[in-house]
mmCIF file of C-alpha atoms in Angstrom:
data_model
loop_
_atom_site.group_PDB
_atom_site.id
_atom_site.type_symbol
_atom_site.label_atom_id
_atom_site.label_comp_id
_atom_site.label_asym_id
_atom_site.label_seq_id
_atom_site.Cartn_x
_atom_site.Cartn_y
_atom_site.Cartn_z
ATOM 1 C CA ILE A 1 118.175 -28.816 45.441
ATOM 2 C CA THR A 2 117.794 -28.064 48.891
ATOM 3 C CA ASP A 3 121.497 -28.599 50.076
ATOM 4 C CA VAL A 4 123.079 -25.111 50.204
ATOM 5 C CA GLU A 5 126.584 -27.179 49.544
ATOM 6 C CA ALA A 6 125.419 -29.605 46.815
ATOM 7 C CA TRP A 7 123.265 -26.447 45.399
ATOM 8 C CA LEU A 8 127.082 -24.681 45.373
ATOM 9 C CA ARG A 9 128.817 -27.663 43.759
ATOM 10 C CA PHE A 10 126.025 -27.605 40.726
ATOM 11 C CA THR A 11 125.700 -23.955 40.170
ATOM 12 C CA THR A 12 129.732 -23.329 40.067
ATOM 13 C CA GLN A 13 129.768 -26.416 37.259
ATOM 14 C CA HIS A 14 127.532 -25.120 35.381
ATOM 15 C CA LEU A 15 129.122 -21.627 35.472
ATOM 16 C CA GLY A 16 132.384 -22.438 35.269
ATOM 17 C CA ALA A 17 131.755 -23.964 31.646
ATOM 18 C CA ALA A 18 129.432 -21.130 30.595
ATOM 19 C CA HIS A 19 132.064 -19.610 28.402
ATOM 20 C CA ASP A 20 129.349 -17.663 26.460
ATOM 21 C CA LEU A 21 128.448 -15.831 29.546
ATOM 22 C CA GLU A 22 127.264 -12.177 28.566
ATOM 23 C CA LEU A 23 125.191 -10.911 31.957
ATOM 24 C CA ILE A 24 125.072 -11.287 35.226
ATOM 25 C CA SER A 25 122.439 -10.387 37.487
ATOM 26 C CA VAL A 26 122.460 -10.727 41.453
ATOM 27 C CA TRP A 27 121.429 -9.035 44.459
ATOM 28 C CA SER A 28 124.152 -8.815 46.782
ATOM 29 C CA PRO A 29 127.713 -8.673 45.397
ATOM 30 C CA THR A 30 128.673 -10.860 48.156
ATOM 31 C CA PHE A 31 126.731 -13.571 46.578
ATOM 32 C CA LEU A 32 128.580 -13.726 43.534
ATOM 33 C CA LEU A 33 132.124 -13.257 45.301
ATOM 34 C CA ARG A 34 131.182 -16.308 47.205
ATOM 35 C CA LEU A 35 130.584 -18.344 43.865
ATOM 36 C CA LEU A 36 133.521 -16.940 42.342
ATOM 37 C CA GLU A 37 135.555 -18.456 45.182
ATOM 38 C CA ARG A 38 134.816 -21.808 43.546
ATOM 39 C CA ILE A 39 135.454 -20.959 39.872
ATOM 40 C CA PRO A 40 139.451 -21.069 39.285
ATOM 41 C CA ASP A 41 140.241 -18.297 37.114
ATOM 42 C CA ALA A 42 136.580 -16.804 36.478
ATOM 43 C CA PRO A 43 137.353 -13.832 33.990
ATOM 44 C CA ALA A 44 139.246 -16.176 31.946
ATOM 45 C CA ARG A 45 136.503 -18.279 31.718
ATOM 46 C CA TRP A 46 133.870 -15.545 30.297
ATOM 47 C CA PRO A 47 135.562 -13.416 28.093
ATOM 48 C CA ARG A 48 132.387 -12.246 26.311
ATOM 49 C CA LEU A 49 130.850 -11.080 30.072
ATOM 50 C CA LYS A 50 129.600 -7.247 29.178
ATOM 51 C CA LEU A 51 127.236 -6.519 32.248
ATOM 52 C CA ILE A 52 127.295 -7.756 36.226
ATOM 53 C CA SER A 53 124.319 -5.839 37.751
ATOM 54 C CA CYS A 54 124.152 -5.968 41.707
ATOM 55 C CA TRP A 55 124.107 -3.417 44.877
ATOM 56 C CA ALA A 56 126.642 -1.093 44.829
ATOM 57 C CA ASP A 57 125.539 1.394 47.360
ATOM 58 C CA GLY A 58 126.033 1.414 51.730
ATOM 59 C CA PRO A 59 127.540 -1.703 52.895
ATOM 60 C CA SER A 60 127.758 -3.221 49.663
ATOM 61 C CA ARG A 61 130.249 -0.646 48.066
ATOM 62 C CA ARG A 62 133.392 -2.231 49.159
ATOM 63 C CA TYR A 63 132.155 -5.517 47.724
ATOM 64 C CA ALA A 64 130.952 -3.972 44.231
ATOM 65 C CA GLU A 65 134.617 -2.568 43.935
ATOM 66 C CA GLU A 66 136.182 -5.848 44.227
ATOM 67 C CA ILE A 67 134.193 -6.924 41.600
ATOM 68 C CA ARG A 68 134.957 -4.142 39.364
ATOM 69 C CA ARG A 69 138.765 -5.033 39.951
ATOM 70 C CA LEU A 70 137.891 -8.770 39.022
ATOM 71 C CA PHE A 71 136.153 -7.752 35.925
ATOM 72 C CA PRO A 72 137.631 -4.968 34.538
ATOM 73 C CA GLN A 73 136.243 -5.613 30.513
ATOM 74 C CA ALA A 74 132.623 -5.822 32.012
ATOM 75 C CA GLN A 75 130.180 -2.776 32.911
ATOM 76 C CA LEU A 76 128.881 -3.026 36.609
ATOM 77 C CA GLN A 77 125.413 -1.468 36.816
ATOM 78 C CA PRO A 78 124.367 -0.964 40.386
ATOM 79 C CA LYS A 79 121.215 -1.593 40.849
ATOM 80 C CA GLY A 80 118.333 0.791 42.129
ATOM 81 C CA LEU A 81 116.598 0.699 45.594
ATOM 82 C CA LEU A 82 114.121 -1.557 45.578
ATOM 83 C CA SER A 83 111.814 -3.282 47.993
ATOM 84 C CA THR A 84 108.855 -5.451 48.421
ATOM 85 C CA GLU A 85 106.709 -2.515 49.047
ATOM 86 C CA GLY A 86 107.694 -0.642 46.118
ATOM 87 C CA CYS A 87 110.607 0.752 43.822
ATOM 88 C CA VAL A 88 112.402 4.045 44.886
ATOM 89 C CA THR A 89 115.325 4.549 42.518
ATOM 90 C CA ALA A 90 116.294 2.935 39.088
ATOM 91 C CA PRO A 91 119.455 3.596 37.000
ATOM 92 C CA ASP A 92 118.870 5.900 34.035
ATOM 93 C CA GLU A 93 121.043 5.932 31.136
ATOM 94 C CA THR A 94 124.187 6.951 32.705
ATOM 95 C CA ASP A 95 123.488 4.360 35.524
ATOM 96 C CA ARG A 96 123.019 7.264 38.048
ATOM 97 C CA HIS A 97 120.074 6.093 40.610
ATOM 98 C CA ALA A 98 117.309 8.406 39.543
ATOM 99 C CA LEU A 99 114.008 8.645 41.816
ATOM 100 C CA VAL A 100 111.555 6.833 39.599
ATOM 101 C CA PRO A 101 107.831 8.532 38.788
ATOM 102 C CA HIS A 102 105.738 5.819 39.998
ATOM 103 C CA GLY A 103 104.611 6.862 43.550
ATOM 104 C CA PHE A 104 104.622 9.739 45.940
ATOM 105 C CA TYR A 105 107.952 10.279 48.181
ATOM 106 C CA GLU A 106 108.549 12.356 51.125
ATOM 107 C CA PHE A 107 112.055 12.596 52.662
ATOM 108 C CA ALA A 108 112.553 13.141 56.521
ATOM 109 C CA GLN A 109 115.328 14.947 58.458
ATOM 110 C CA GLY A 110 114.122 14.584 61.839
ATOM 111 C CA GLU A 111 110.522 16.327 62.378
ATOM 112 C CA ALA A 112 111.124 18.387 58.715
ATOM 113 C CA LEU A 113 109.623 16.553 55.652
ATOM 114 C CA PHE A 114 110.969 17.325 52.203
ATOM 115 C CA LEU A 115 109.025 16.699 48.473
ATOM 116 C CA ALA A 116 111.791 15.518 45.805
ATOM 117 C CA ASP A 117 111.659 19.063 44.206
ATOM 118 C CA GLU A 118 113.238 20.157 47.701
ATOM 119 C CA LEU A 119 116.035 17.911 48.420
ATOM 120 C CA PHE A 120 119.655 19.353 49.044
ATOM 121 C CA ALA A 121 122.879 17.737 47.238
ATOM 122 C CA GLY A 122 124.887 16.198 49.604
ATOM 123 C CA ALA A 123 122.154 15.681 52.681
ATOM 124 C CA SER A 124 120.583 12.705 53.748
ATOM 125 C CA TYR A 125 116.898 11.889 54.481
ATOM 126 C CA GLU A 126 114.945 8.896 55.559
ATOM 127 C CA LEU A 127 112.588 7.692 53.121
ATOM 128 C CA ILE A 128 109.004 7.777 53.247
ATOM 129 C CA LEU A 129 106.939 5.629 50.403
ATOM 130 C CA THR A 130 103.329 5.836 48.956
ATOM 131 C CA THR A 131 103.088 3.426 46.169
ATOM 132 C CA ALA A 132 100.809 3.947 42.962
ATOM 133 C CA SER A 133 99.377 1.033 43.690
ATOM 134 C CA GLY A 134 97.934 2.720 47.126
ATOM 135 C CA LEU A 135 100.453 1.525 49.987
ATOM 136 C CA TYR A 136 99.797 4.792 52.384
ATOM 137 C CA ARG A 137 102.886 6.254 53.769
ATOM 138 C CA TYR A 138 105.185 3.212 54.499
ATOM 139 C CA ARG A 139 108.482 4.490 56.301
ATOM 140 C CA THR A 140 110.822 2.546 55.406
ATOM 141 C CA GLY A 141 113.589 2.942 57.499
ATOM 142 C CA ASP A 142 116.377 3.551 54.479
ATOM 143 C CA GLN A 143 118.401 6.435 54.647
ATOM 144 C CA VAL A 144 119.380 8.051 51.461
ATOM 145 C CA ARG A 145 121.652 10.574 50.338
ATOM 146 C CA CYS A 146 120.850 13.262 47.584
ATOM 147 C CA GLU A 147 123.663 13.501 44.790
ATOM 148 C CA GLY A 148 122.179 15.909 42.439
ATOM 149 C CA ARG A 149 119.705 15.882 39.882
ATOM 150 C CA ASN A 150 119.962 14.072 36.332
ATOM 151 C CA ALA A 151 119.206 15.503 33.022
ATOM 152 C CA GLN A 152 115.673 14.736 33.452
ATOM 153 C CA GLY A 153 115.691 16.689 36.646
ATOM 154 C CA ARG A 154 115.100 13.814 38.515
ATOM 155 C CA PRO A 155 116.763 13.430 42.087
ATOM 156 C CA VAL A 156 119.671 11.175 42.471
ATOM 157 C CA LEU A 157 119.835 8.987 45.587
ATOM 158 C CA ALA A 158 122.243 6.938 47.066
ATOM 159 C CA PHE A 159 121.232 4.321 49.748
ATOM 160 C CA VAL A 160 123.367 5.324 52.727
ATOM 161 C CA GLY A 161 122.097 2.175 55.096
ATOM 162 C CA ARG A 162 119.558 1.587 57.644
ATOM 163 C CA ASP A 163 118.143 4.047 59.974
ATOM 164 C CA GLY A 164 116.389 1.804 62.438
ATOM 165 C CA LEU A 165 119.421 -0.490 62.794
ATOM 166 C CA THR A 166 121.104 1.245 65.648
ATOM 167 C CA SER A 167 123.622 0.349 68.983
ATOM 168 C CA ASP A 168 123.295 1.402 72.186
ATOM 169 C CA LEU A 169 125.313 0.237 74.942
ATOM 170 C CA VAL A 170 126.180 3.490 77.271
ATOM 171 C CA GLY A 171 123.934 6.215 74.878
ATOM 172 C CA GLU A 172 126.217 6.318 72.406
ATOM 173 C CA LYS A 173 123.698 5.320 69.722
ATOM 174 C CA LEU A 174 125.712 4.110 66.732
ATOM 175 C CA ASN A 175 123.884 3.764 63.847
ATOM 176 C CA GLU A 176 124.536 1.635 60.510
ATOM 177 C CA PRO A 177 125.142 4.666 58.098
ATOM 178 C CA LEU A 178 127.835 5.961 60.311
ATOM 179 C CA VAL A 179 129.254 2.665 61.271
ATOM 180 C CA GLN A 180 129.453 1.819 57.233
ATOM 181 C CA HIS A 181 130.790 5.141 56.517
ATOM 182 C CA SER A 182 133.608 4.359 59.201
ATOM 183 C CA LEU A 183 134.759 0.776 57.693
ATOM 184 C CA GLU A 184 134.612 1.739 54.046
ATOM 185 C CA VAL A 185 138.320 2.591 54.590
ATOM 186 C CA LEU A 186 138.482 -1.023 55.100
ATOM 187 C CA PRO A 187 139.661 -3.873 52.476
ATOM 188 C CA GLY A 188 137.392 -7.231 52.896
ATOM 189 C CA PHE A 189 134.585 -8.187 55.302
ATOM 190 C CA ALA A 190 134.548 -5.882 58.006
ATOM 191 C CA LEU A 191 131.609 -5.750 60.534
ATOM 192 C CA LEU A 192 131.060 -3.893 63.948
ATOM 193 C CA LEU A 193 129.716 -6.194 66.906
ATOM 194 C CA PRO A 194 128.786 -4.981 70.594
ATOM 195 C CA ASP A 195 130.639 -6.287 73.225
ATOM 196 C CA HIS A 196 128.523 -6.031 76.137
ATOM 197 C CA GLN A 197 130.236 -7.687 78.635
ATOM 198 C CA HIS A 198 133.400 -5.208 78.416
ATOM 199 C CA SER A 199 131.311 -2.033 77.362
ATOM 200 C CA GLY A 200 133.306 -1.521 74.123
ATOM 201 C CA TYR A 201 132.897 -2.443 70.265
ATOM 202 C CA VAL A 202 134.969 -5.074 68.653
ATOM 203 C CA LEU A 203 135.792 -5.225 64.707
ATOM 204 C CA VAL A 204 135.715 -8.597 63.277
ATOM 205 C CA CYS A 205 137.660 -8.480 59.704
ATOM 206 C CA ASP A 206 139.312 -10.948 57.794
ATOM 207 C CA GLN A 207 142.307 -8.488 56.663
ATOM 208 C CA ALA A 208 144.296 -6.956 59.643
ATOM 209 C CA PRO A 209 144.081 -3.650 59.409
ATOM 210 C CA SER A 210 146.817 -1.280 59.633
ATOM 211 C CA ASP A 211 147.706 1.283 62.243
ATOM 212 C CA ALA A 212 146.367 4.226 59.955
ATOM 213 C CA GLN A 213 143.143 2.480 58.792
ATOM 214 C CA LEU A 214 142.225 1.826 62.519
ATOM 215 C CA ARG A 215 143.088 5.616 63.348
ATOM 216 C CA LEU A 216 140.729 6.784 60.373
ATOM 217 C CA VAL A 217 137.981 4.258 61.703
ATOM 218 C CA GLU A 218 137.848 5.690 65.096
ATOM 219 C CA GLU A 219 138.046 9.384 63.866
ATOM 220 C CA ARG A 220 135.051 8.574 61.675
ATOM 221 C CA LEU A 221 132.995 6.828 64.577
ATOM 222 C CA VAL A 222 134.073 9.844 67.261
ATOM 223 C CA ALA A 223 132.088 12.175 64.554
ATOM 224 C CA ASN A 224 129.204 10.825 66.739
ATOM 225 C CA PRO A 225 129.200 12.847 69.573
ATOM 226 C CA GLN A 226 127.896 10.485 72.033
ATOM 227 C CA TYR A 227 130.258 7.939 70.877
ATOM 228 C CA ALA A 228 133.326 10.235 71.485
ATOM 229 C CA TYR A 229 131.874 11.558 75.208
ATOM 230 C CA ALA A 230 131.552 7.707 76.077
ATOM 231 C CA ARG A 231 134.974 7.150 75.086
ATOM 232 C CA ALA A 232 136.571 10.123 76.788
ATOM 233 C CA LEU A 233 134.863 9.452 80.096
ATOM 234 C CA GLY A 234 135.782 5.727 79.813
ATOM 235 C CA GLN A 235 132.301 4.650 79.457
ATOM 236 C CA LEU A 236 133.000 2.529 76.452
ATOM 237 C CA ALA A 237 136.601 0.519 75.927
ATOM 238 C CA PRO A 238 139.057 0.971 73.137
ATOM 239 C CA LEU A 239 137.899 -0.414 69.713
ATOM 240 C CA ARG A 240 139.182 -4.092 69.773
ATOM 241 C CA VAL A 241 140.099 -5.869 66.428
ATOM 242 C CA LEU A 242 139.085 -9.882 66.188
ATOM 243 C CA ARG A 243 140.703 -11.315 62.694
ATOM 244 C CA ARG A 244 138.957 -14.198 61.574
ATOM 245 C CA PRO A 245 140.454 -15.272 57.965
ATOM 246 C CA HIS A 246 136.800 -16.838 57.068
ATOM 247 C CA ALA A 247 134.499 -14.282 58.966
ATOM 248 C CA ALA A 248 132.592 -14.091 56.020
ATOM 249 C CA GLU A 249 131.404 -18.000 55.773
ATOM 250 C CA VAL A 250 130.903 -17.726 59.746
ATOM 251 C CA HIS A 251 128.646 -14.708 58.934
ATOM 252 C CA GLU A 252 126.806 -16.587 56.733
ATOM 253 C CA ARG A 253 126.592 -19.743 57.431
ATOM 254 C CA ALA A 254 124.780 -18.055 60.740
ATOM 255 C CA LEU A 255 122.391 -16.622 58.824
ATOM 256 C CA LEU A 256 121.711 -19.431 56.857
ATOM 257 C CA ALA A 257 120.921 -21.656 59.857
ATOM 258 C CA ARG A 258 118.790 -19.036 61.000
ATOM 259 C CA GLY A 259 116.423 -19.263 57.645
ATOM 260 C CA THR A 260 117.748 -16.597 55.673
ATOM 261 C CA ARG A 261 117.687 -17.807 51.916
ATOM 262 C CA LEU A 262 121.572 -17.822 50.331
ATOM 263 C CA GLY A 263 120.754 -15.031 47.499
ATOM 264 C CA ASP A 264 119.132 -12.767 50.454
ATOM 265 C CA LEU A 265 122.402 -12.260 52.652
ATOM 266 C CA LYS A 266 122.795 -8.505 52.561
ATOM 267 C CA PRO A 267 126.132 -6.934 53.281
ATOM 268 C CA VAL A 268 125.912 -4.655 56.359
ATOM 269 C CA SER A 269 128.488 -3.192 58.704
ATOM 270 C CA LEU A 270 126.652 -3.410 62.322
ATOM 271 C CA ARG A 271 124.871 -6.276 64.117
ATOM 272 C CA THR A 272 123.603 -5.894 67.444
ATOM 273 C CA GLU A 273 122.279 -9.281 68.544
ATOM 274 C CA PRO A 274 124.189 -10.638 71.316
ATOM 275 C CA PHE A 275 125.212 -14.240 69.909
ATOM 276 C CA TRP A 276 127.259 -12.476 66.726
ATOM 277 C CA LEU A 277 130.614 -11.855 68.864
ATOM 278 C CA PRO A 278 130.767 -15.302 70.717
ATOM 279 C CA LEU A 279 130.165 -16.779 67.214
ATOM 280 C CA PHE A 280 132.903 -15.228 65.921
ATOM 281 C CA GLU A 281 135.418 -15.658 69.025
ATOM 282 C CA GLU A 282 134.661 -19.247 68.708
ATOM 283 C CA SER A 283 135.693 -19.760 65.296
ATOM 284 C CA PRO A 284 139.343 -20.428 64.459
ATOM 285 C CA PRO A 285 141.631 -17.869 64.291
#
């Protein structure tokens, strides 16, 4: 079925009738939430559901938590860090993301490089991967945070975000890991966009944030000294909120129109392309 709407209709019809469903495995939790919008009272339809596997780190965290709330009877198993180039982490027996032994991994902090046995708990690194099949020293652009070691002594790594995704209007250099951390206090869909016309940033969300939540978002953004300096000098305008109840659908349709497959849609906290802000501003409030 090549038509997305037709595919959604038939898929949700079959899922809604699958009363013996025990396992769901998807990449993005937003993909599953999109399906659930079309299945009335899905938790009651799947009394035997035991396991849901999806991304649950970085920008996916808030959506995975929503799935946990919807299905408290099921175990949510976070997927490891996987890419076309190689596997980095996989859930261990306690569902912690342990570094797999099938490759050679290096971890960069600026110009310094560390091996797996040199990682510090709580520190973040950029991943460099050499796979067992021979791909030589691939800088993935993924930021990971070491969360200690598991019972086998393997490093436990949490995906933080994409290091290469950076917005820079006046030298502030906001990257996705910082933005993701700043927005995780917000419920629902939230996305930060640069406003090139007014030299500032717009927070697009589907639920109105409270004043306390907005203050916390701004406090976390100013942890970046370049952003704080630009705000203090008036080079960057104050954060502007644009509430759109169907923001997630606008985001999804735009990506589908540009060739992204529905199952490949990834949650992100920061978009830098100039077409995004007009797209959300023109959508119905």
